[in-house]
mmCIF file of C-alpha atoms in Angstrom:
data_model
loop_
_atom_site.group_PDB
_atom_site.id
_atom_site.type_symbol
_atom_site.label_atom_id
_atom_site.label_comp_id
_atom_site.label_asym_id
_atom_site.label_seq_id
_atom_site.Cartn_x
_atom_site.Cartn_y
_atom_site.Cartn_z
ATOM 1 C CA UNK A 1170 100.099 56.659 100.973
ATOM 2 C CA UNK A 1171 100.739 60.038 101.938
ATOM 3 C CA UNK A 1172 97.459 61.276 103.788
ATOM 4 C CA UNK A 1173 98.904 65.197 103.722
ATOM 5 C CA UNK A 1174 98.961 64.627 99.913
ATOM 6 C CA UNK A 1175 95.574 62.403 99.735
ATOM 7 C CA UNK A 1176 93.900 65.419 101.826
ATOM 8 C CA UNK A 1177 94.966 67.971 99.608
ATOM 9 C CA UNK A 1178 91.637 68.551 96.485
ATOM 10 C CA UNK A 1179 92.261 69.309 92.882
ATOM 11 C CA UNK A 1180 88.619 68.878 91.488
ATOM 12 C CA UNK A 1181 85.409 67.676 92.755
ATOM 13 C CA UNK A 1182 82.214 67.109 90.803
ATOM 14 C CA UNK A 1183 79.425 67.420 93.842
ATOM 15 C CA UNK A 1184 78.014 64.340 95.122
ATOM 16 C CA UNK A 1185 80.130 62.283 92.617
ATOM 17 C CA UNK A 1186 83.237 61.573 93.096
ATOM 18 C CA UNK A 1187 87.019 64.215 94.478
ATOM 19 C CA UNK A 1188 90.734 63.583 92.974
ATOM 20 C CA UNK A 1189 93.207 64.619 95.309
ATOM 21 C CA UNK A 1190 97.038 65.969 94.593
ATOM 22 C CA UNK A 1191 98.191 62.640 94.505
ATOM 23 C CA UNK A 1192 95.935 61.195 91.998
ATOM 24 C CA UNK A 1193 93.989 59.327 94.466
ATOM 25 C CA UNK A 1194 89.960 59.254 93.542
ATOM 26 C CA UNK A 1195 87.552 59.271 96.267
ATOM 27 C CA UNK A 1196 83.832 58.147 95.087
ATOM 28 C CA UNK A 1197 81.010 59.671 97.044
ATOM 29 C CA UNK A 1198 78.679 56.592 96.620
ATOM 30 C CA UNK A 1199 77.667 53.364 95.440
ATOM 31 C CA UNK A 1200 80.961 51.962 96.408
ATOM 32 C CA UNK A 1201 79.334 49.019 98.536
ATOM 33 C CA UNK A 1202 79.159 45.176 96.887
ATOM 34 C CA UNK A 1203 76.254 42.712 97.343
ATOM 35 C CA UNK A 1204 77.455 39.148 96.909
ATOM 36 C CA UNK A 1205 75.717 36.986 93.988
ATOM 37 C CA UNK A 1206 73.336 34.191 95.462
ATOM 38 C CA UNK A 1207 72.729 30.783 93.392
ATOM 39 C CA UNK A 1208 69.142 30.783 94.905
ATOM 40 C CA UNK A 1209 67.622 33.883 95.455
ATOM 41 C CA UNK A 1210 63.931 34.280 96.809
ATOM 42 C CA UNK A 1211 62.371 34.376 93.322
ATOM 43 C CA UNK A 1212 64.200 31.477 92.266
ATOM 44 C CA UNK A 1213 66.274 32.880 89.894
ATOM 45 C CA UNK A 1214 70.280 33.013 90.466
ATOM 46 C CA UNK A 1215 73.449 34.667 89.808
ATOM 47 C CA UNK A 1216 77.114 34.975 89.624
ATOM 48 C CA UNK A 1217 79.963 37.134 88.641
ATOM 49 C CA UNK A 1218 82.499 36.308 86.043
ATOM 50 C CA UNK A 1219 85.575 38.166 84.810
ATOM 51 C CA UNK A 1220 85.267 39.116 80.725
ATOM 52 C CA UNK A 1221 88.320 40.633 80.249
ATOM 53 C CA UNK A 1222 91.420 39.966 82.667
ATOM 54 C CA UNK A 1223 93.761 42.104 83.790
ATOM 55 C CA UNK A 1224 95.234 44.520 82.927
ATOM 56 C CA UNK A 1225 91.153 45.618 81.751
ATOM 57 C CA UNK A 1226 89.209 44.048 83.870
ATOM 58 C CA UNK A 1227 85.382 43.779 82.568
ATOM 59 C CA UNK A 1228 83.250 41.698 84.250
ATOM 60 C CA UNK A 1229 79.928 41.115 84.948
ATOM 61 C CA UNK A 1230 76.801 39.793 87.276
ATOM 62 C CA UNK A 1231 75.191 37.260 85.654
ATOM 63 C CA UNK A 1232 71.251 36.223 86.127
ATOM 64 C CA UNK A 1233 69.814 33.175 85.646
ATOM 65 C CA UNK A 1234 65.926 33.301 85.937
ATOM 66 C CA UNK A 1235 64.142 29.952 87.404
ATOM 67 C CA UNK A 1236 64.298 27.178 84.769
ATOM 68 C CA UNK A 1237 61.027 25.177 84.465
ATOM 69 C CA UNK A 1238 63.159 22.598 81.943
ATOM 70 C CA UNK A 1239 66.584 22.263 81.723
ATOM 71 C CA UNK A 1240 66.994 23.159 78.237
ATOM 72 C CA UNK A 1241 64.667 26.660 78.605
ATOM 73 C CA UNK A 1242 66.005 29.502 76.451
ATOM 74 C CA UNK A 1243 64.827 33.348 77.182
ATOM 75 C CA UNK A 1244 65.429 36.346 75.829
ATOM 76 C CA UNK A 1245 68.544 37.797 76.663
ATOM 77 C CA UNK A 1246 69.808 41.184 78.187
ATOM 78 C CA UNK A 1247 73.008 43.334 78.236
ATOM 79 C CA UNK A 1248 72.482 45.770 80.992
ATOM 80 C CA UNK A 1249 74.755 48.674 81.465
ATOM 81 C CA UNK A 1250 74.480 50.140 84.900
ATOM 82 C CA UNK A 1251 74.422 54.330 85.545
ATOM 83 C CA UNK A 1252 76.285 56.458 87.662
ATOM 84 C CA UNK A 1253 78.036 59.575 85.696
ATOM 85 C CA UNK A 1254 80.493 57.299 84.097
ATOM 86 C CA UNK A 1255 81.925 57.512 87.049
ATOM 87 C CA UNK A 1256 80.433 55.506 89.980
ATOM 88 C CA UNK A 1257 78.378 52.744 90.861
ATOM 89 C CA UNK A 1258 78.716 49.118 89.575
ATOM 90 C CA UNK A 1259 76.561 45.665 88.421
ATOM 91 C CA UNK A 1260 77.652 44.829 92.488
ATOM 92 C CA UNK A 1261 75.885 47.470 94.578
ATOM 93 C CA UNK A 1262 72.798 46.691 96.696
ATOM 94 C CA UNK A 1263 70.872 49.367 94.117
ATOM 95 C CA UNK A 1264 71.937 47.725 90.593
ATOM 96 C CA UNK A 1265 72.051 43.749 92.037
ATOM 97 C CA UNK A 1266 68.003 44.423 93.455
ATOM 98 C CA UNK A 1267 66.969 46.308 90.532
ATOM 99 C CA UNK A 1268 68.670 43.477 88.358
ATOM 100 C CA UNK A 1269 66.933 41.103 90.511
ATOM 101 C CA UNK A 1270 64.079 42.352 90.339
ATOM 102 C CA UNK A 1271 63.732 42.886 86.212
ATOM 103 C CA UNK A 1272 64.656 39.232 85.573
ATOM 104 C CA UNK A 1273 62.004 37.579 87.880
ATOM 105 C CA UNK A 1274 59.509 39.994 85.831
ATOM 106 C CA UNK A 1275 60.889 39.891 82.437
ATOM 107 C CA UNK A 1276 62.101 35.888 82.793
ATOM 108 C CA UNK A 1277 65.540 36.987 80.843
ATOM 109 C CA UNK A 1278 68.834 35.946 81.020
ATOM 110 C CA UNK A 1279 70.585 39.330 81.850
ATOM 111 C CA UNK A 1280 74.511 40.221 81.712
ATOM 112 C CA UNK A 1281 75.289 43.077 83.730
ATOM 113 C CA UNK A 1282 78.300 44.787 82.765
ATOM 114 C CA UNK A 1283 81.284 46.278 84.740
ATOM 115 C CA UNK A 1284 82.619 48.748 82.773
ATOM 116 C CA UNK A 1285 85.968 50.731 83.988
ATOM 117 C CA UNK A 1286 85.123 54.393 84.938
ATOM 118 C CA UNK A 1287 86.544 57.854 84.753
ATOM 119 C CA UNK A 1288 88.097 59.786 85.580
ATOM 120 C CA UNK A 1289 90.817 57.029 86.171
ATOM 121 C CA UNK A 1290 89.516 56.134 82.834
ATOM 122 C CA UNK A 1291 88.061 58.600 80.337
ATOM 123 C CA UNK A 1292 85.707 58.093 77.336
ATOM 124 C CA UNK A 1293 86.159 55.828 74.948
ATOM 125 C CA UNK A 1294 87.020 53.755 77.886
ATOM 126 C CA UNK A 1295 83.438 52.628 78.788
ATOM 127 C CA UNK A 1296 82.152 52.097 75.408
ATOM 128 C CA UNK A 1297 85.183 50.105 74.360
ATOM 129 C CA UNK A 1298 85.027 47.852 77.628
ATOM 130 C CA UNK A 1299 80.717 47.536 77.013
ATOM 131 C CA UNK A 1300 81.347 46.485 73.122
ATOM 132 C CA UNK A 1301 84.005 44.240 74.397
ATOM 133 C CA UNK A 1302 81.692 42.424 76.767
ATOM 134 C CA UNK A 1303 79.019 42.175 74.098
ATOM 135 C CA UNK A 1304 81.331 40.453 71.534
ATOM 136 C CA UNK A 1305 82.220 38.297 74.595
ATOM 137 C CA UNK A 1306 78.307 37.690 74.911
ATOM 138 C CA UNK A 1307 78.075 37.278 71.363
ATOM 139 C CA UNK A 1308 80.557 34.585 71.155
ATOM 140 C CA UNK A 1309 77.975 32.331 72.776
ATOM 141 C CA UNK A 1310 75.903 32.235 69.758
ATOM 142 C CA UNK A 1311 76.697 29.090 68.096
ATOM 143 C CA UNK A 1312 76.371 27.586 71.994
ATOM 144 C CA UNK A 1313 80.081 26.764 72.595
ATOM 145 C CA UNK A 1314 81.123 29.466 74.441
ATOM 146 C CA UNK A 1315 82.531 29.689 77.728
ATOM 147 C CA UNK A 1316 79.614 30.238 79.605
ATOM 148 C CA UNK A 1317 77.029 27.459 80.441
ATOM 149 C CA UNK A 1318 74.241 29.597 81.403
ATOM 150 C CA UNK A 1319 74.529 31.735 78.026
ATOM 151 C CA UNK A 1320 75.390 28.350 75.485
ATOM 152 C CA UNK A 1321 72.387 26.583 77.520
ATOM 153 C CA UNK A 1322 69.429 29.330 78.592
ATOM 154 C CA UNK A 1323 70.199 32.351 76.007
ATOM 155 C CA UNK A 1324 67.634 32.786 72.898
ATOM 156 C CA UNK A 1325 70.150 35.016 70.566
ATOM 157 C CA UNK A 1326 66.824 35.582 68.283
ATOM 158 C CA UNK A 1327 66.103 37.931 70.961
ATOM 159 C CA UNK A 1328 68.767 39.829 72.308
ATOM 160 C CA UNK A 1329 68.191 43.605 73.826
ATOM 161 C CA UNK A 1330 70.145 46.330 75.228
ATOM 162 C CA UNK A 1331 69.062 48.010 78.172
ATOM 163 C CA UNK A 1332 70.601 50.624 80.744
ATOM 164 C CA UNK A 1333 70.183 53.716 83.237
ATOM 165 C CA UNK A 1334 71.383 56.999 82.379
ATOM 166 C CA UNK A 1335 74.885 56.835 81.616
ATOM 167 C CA UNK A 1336 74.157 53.073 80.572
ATOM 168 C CA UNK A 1337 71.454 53.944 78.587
ATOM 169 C CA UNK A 1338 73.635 56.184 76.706
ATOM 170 C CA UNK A 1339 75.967 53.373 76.347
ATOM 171 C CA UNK A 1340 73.250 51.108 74.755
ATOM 172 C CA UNK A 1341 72.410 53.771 72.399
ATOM 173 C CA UNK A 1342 75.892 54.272 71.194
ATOM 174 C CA UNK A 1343 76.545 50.422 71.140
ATOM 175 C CA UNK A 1344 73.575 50.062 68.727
ATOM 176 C CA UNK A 1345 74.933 52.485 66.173
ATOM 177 C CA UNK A 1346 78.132 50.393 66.195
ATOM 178 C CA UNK A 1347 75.637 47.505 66.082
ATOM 179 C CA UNK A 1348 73.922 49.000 62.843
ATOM 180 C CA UNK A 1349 77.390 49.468 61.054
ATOM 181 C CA UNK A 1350 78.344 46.430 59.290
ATOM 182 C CA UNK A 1351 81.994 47.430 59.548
ATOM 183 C CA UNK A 1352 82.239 46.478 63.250
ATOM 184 C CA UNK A 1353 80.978 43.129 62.465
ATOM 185 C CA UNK A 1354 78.628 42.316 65.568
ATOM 186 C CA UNK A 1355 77.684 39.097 64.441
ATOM 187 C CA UNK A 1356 73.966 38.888 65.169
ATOM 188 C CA UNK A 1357 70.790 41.279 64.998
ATOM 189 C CA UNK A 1358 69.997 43.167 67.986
ATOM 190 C CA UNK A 1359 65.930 43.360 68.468
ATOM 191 C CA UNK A 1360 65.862 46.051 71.125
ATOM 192 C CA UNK A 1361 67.365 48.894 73.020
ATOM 193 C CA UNK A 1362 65.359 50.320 76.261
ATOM 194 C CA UNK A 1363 66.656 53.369 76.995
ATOM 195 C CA UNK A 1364 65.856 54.543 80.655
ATOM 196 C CA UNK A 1365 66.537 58.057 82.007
ATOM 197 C CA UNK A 1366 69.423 58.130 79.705
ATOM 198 C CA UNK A 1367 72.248 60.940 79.395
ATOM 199 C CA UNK A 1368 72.004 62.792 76.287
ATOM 200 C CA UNK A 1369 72.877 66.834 76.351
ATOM 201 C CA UNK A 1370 74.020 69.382 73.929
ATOM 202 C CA UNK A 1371 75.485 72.997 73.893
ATOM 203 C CA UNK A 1372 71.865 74.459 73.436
ATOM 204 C CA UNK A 1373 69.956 73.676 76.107
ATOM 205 C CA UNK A 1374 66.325 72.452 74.721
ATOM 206 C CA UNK A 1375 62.795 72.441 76.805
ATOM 207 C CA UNK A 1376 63.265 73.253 80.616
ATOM 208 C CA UNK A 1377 66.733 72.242 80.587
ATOM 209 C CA UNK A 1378 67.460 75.679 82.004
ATOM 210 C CA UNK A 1379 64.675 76.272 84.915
ATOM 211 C CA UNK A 1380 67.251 74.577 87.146
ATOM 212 C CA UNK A 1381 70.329 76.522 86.668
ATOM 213 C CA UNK A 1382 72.036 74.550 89.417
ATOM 214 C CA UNK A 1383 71.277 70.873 88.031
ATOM 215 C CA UNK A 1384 71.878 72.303 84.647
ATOM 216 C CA UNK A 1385 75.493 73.587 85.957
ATOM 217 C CA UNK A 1386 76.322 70.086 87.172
ATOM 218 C CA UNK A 1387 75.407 68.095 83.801
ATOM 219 C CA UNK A 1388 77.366 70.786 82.227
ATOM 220 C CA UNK A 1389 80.415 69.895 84.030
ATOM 221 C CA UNK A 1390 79.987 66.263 82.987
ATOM 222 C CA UNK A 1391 81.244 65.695 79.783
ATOM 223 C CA UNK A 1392 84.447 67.468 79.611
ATOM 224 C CA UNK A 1393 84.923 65.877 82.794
ATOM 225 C CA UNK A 1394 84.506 61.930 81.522
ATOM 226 C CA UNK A 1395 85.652 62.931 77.913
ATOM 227 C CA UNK A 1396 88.557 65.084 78.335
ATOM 228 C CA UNK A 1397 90.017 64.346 74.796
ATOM 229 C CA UNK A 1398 87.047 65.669 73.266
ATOM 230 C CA UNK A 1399 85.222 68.190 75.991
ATOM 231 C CA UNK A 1400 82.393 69.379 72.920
ATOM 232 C CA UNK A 1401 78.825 68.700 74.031
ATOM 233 C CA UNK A 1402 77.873 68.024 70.797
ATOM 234 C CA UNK A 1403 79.989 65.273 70.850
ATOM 235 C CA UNK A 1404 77.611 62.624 68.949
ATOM 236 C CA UNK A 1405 78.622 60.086 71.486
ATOM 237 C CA UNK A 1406 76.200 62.529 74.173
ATOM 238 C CA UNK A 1407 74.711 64.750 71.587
ATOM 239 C CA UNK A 1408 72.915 62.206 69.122
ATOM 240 C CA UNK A 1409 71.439 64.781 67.373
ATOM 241 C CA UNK A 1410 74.631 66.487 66.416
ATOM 242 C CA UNK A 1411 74.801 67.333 62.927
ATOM 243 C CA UNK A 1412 78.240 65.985 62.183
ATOM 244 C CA UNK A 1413 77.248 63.023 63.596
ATOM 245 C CA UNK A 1414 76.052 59.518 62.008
ATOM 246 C CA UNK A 1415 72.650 60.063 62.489
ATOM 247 C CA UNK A 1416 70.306 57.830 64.077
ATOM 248 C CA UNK A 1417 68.881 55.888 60.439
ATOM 249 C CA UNK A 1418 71.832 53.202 61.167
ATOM 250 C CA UNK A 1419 70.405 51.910 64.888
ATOM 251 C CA UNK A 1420 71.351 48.456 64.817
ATOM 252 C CA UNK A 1421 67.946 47.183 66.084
ATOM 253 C CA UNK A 1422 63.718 46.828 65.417
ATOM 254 C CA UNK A 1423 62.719 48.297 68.208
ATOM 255 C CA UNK A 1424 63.205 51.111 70.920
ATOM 256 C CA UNK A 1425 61.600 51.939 73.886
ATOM 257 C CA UNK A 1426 63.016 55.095 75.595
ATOM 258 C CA UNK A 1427 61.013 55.965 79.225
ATOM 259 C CA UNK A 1428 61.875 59.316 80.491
ATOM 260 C CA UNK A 1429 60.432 60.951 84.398
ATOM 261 C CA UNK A 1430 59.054 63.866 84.535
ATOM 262 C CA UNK A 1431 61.241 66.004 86.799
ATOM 263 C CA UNK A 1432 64.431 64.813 85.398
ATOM 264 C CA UNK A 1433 66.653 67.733 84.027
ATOM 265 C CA UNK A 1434 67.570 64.836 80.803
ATOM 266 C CA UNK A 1435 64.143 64.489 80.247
ATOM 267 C CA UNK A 1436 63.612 66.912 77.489
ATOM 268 C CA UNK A 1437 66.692 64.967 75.720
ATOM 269 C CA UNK A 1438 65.063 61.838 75.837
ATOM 270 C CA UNK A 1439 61.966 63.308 74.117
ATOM 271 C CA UNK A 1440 64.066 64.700 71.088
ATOM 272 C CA UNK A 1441 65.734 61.620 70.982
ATOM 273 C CA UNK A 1442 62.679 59.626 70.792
ATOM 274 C CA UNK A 1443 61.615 62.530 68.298
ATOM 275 C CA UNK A 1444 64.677 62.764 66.028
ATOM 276 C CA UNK A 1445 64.465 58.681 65.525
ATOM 277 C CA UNK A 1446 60.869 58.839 64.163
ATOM 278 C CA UNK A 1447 61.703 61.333 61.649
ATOM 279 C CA UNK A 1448 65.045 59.685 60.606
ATOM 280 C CA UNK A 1449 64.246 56.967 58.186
ATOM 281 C CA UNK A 1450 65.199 54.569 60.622
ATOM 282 C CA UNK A 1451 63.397 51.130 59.950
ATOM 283 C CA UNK A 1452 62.326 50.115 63.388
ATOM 284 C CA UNK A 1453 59.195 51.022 66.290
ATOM 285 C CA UNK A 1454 60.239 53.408 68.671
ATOM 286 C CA UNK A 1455 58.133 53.931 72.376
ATOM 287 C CA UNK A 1456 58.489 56.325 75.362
ATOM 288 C CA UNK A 1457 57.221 56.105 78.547
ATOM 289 C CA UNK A 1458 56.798 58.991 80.652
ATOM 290 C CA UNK A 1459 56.505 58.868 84.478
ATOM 291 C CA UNK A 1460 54.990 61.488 85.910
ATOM 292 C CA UNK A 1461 55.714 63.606 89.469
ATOM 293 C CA UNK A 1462 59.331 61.601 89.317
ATOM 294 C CA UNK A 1463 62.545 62.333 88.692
ATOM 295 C CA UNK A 1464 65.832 60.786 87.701
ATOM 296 C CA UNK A 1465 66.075 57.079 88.773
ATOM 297 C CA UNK A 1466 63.623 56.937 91.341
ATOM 298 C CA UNK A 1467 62.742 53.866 90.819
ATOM 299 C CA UNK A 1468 66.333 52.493 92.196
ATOM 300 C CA UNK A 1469 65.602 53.924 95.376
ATOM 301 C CA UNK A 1470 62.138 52.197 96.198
ATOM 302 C CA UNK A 1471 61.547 49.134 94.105
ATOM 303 C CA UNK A 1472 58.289 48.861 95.974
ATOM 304 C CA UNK A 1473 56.907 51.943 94.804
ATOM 305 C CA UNK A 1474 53.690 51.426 92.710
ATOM 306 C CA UNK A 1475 55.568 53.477 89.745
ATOM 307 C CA UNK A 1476 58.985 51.924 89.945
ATOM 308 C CA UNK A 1477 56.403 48.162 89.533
ATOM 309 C CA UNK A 1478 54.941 50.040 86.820
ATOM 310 C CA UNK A 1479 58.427 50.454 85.297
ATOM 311 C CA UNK A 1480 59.849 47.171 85.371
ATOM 312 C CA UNK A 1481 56.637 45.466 84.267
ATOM 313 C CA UNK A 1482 57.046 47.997 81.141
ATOM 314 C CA UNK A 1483 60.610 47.019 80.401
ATOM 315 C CA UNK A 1484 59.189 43.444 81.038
ATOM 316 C CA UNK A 1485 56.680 43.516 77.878
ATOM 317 C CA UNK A 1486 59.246 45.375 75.725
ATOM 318 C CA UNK A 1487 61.731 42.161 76.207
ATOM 319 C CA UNK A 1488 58.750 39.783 75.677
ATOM 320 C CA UNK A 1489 57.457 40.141 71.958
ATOM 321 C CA UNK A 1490 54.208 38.417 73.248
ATOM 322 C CA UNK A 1491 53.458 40.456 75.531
ATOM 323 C CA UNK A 1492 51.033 43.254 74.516
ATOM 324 C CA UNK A 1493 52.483 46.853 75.316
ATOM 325 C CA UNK A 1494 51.049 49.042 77.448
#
């Protein structure tokens, strides 16, 4: 490689990720990769499996939680990591302890999903590789499929979405294509937690403009990731866009969305949580607020007394006998 070339910057979006002359994309962070452990502390274990081959590539971390009877089934999750689109990965230290971490709570069986990332890989690229890895899940349902843990452990009464800003946005947009019998999903989904997630719009709403600076950089986002179609009220990020499908179709019963307080998408997660109460969609929706916090805080101290709080939430939602908070 030519490092003149490689040195030499055509875009940067700050604390994300640079492209250089030569096409060559540098990511900022969460590029490191935790191995998977078949017997972690809590007793639960995991392992990574390739989806998709080449030339595609999904995979995924799998989780196992600790089996008091070999034939145990639990509910079961499809977790799409965040980062922008852009970064991160089911591998890094943050998403593999968070992962960890919600299992042993919730006692699921989660699949965390590797999607392939822009801008090497615009949008539709994500969603197409996430609904491609939940057909793959899906496939398990009649208990010959080619994973053990998910024919053996997976209860596919009770199957949930779940992800973290750019993943939540993901589950959101898988769950309308859930909801539309065209696509053909198989089963019934019967949740979809929502945390932090990326929704925006042309007009900002709430206090999306007291920060003018994080405001700038979610502005830049979208026609970034989604250069085919740069529009912020693009329903795929703007569910609330009128010539979109509207959120009456959600593929599932139940929705919990928990928002922070000092995140700039916060006010977005309200109207979402809004606009699907007044839609004539057929389910329960939640949201969570956490106060004096801001966006994914809890991935960066799991010990924090809020972040326990958070997890423990998610945890009832995936358990229908657990009472909510």
């Amino acid at each position: 490689m030519d490092n003149s070339s490689k040195q030499e910057l055509t875009y940067e979006l700050e604390g994300i990720f640079r492209v250089y002359k030569d096409g060559h994309v540098h990511r900022l962070r969460d590029t490191d990769f935790v191995p998977p452990s078949s017997s972690l502390s809590s007793g639960l274990s995991s392992k990574d499996l390739t989806i998709i081959p080449e030339p595609n590539l999904v995979s995924a971390r799998l989780y196992l939680p600790k089996l008091h009877h070999p034939s145990q089934k639990f509910p079961l999750l499809v977790y799409f990591h965040g980062g922008a689109f852009c970064v991160s990965s089911p591998f890094t230290h943050k998403y593999h302890n968070y992962l960890t971490k919600l299992v042993a709570e919730a006692n699921v069986v989660a699949v965390s999903v590797n999607y392939r990332k822009a801008p090497e890989h615009p949008i539709p690229t994500a969603y197409e590789d996430s609904w491609a890895a939940l057909q793959w899940v899906v496939s398990h349902r009649n208990r010959d499929g080619p994973e053990p843990w998910l024919n053996d452990h997976a209860d596919f009464g009770r199957v949930f979405l779940a992800g973290e800003s750019a993943g939540a946005n993901i589950a959101h947009n898988l769950a309308i294509a859930a909801g539309n019998p065209e696509f053909g999903l198989g089963i019934e989904l019967l949740g979809v937690a929502l945390t932090h997630p990326y929704f925006w719009g042309s007009e900002p709403i709430g206090s999306e403009a007291v920060d003018p600076d994080r405001k700038a950089l979610v502005d830049r986002l979208w026609p970034v990731i989604c250069p085919s179609n740069p529009d912020h009220d693009d329903p795929r990020v703007n569910p609330f866009a009128e010539h979109g499908p509207g959120l009456m179709g959600l593929g599932c019963k139940r929705v919990l969305v928990c928002v922070a307080e000092r995140d700039v998408l916060r006010d977005r997660g309200w109207a979402y949580y809004a606009a699907l109460s007044r839609s004539g969609w057929m389910g329960v929706v939640e949201i969570d607020e956490t106060r004096g916090e801001g966006h994914g805080f809890h991935l960066n101290d799991l010990e924090s007394e809020k972040a326990k709080y958070l997890i423990q939430r998610l945890a009832a939602f995936f358990n229908r006998d657990v009472p909510l908070f």
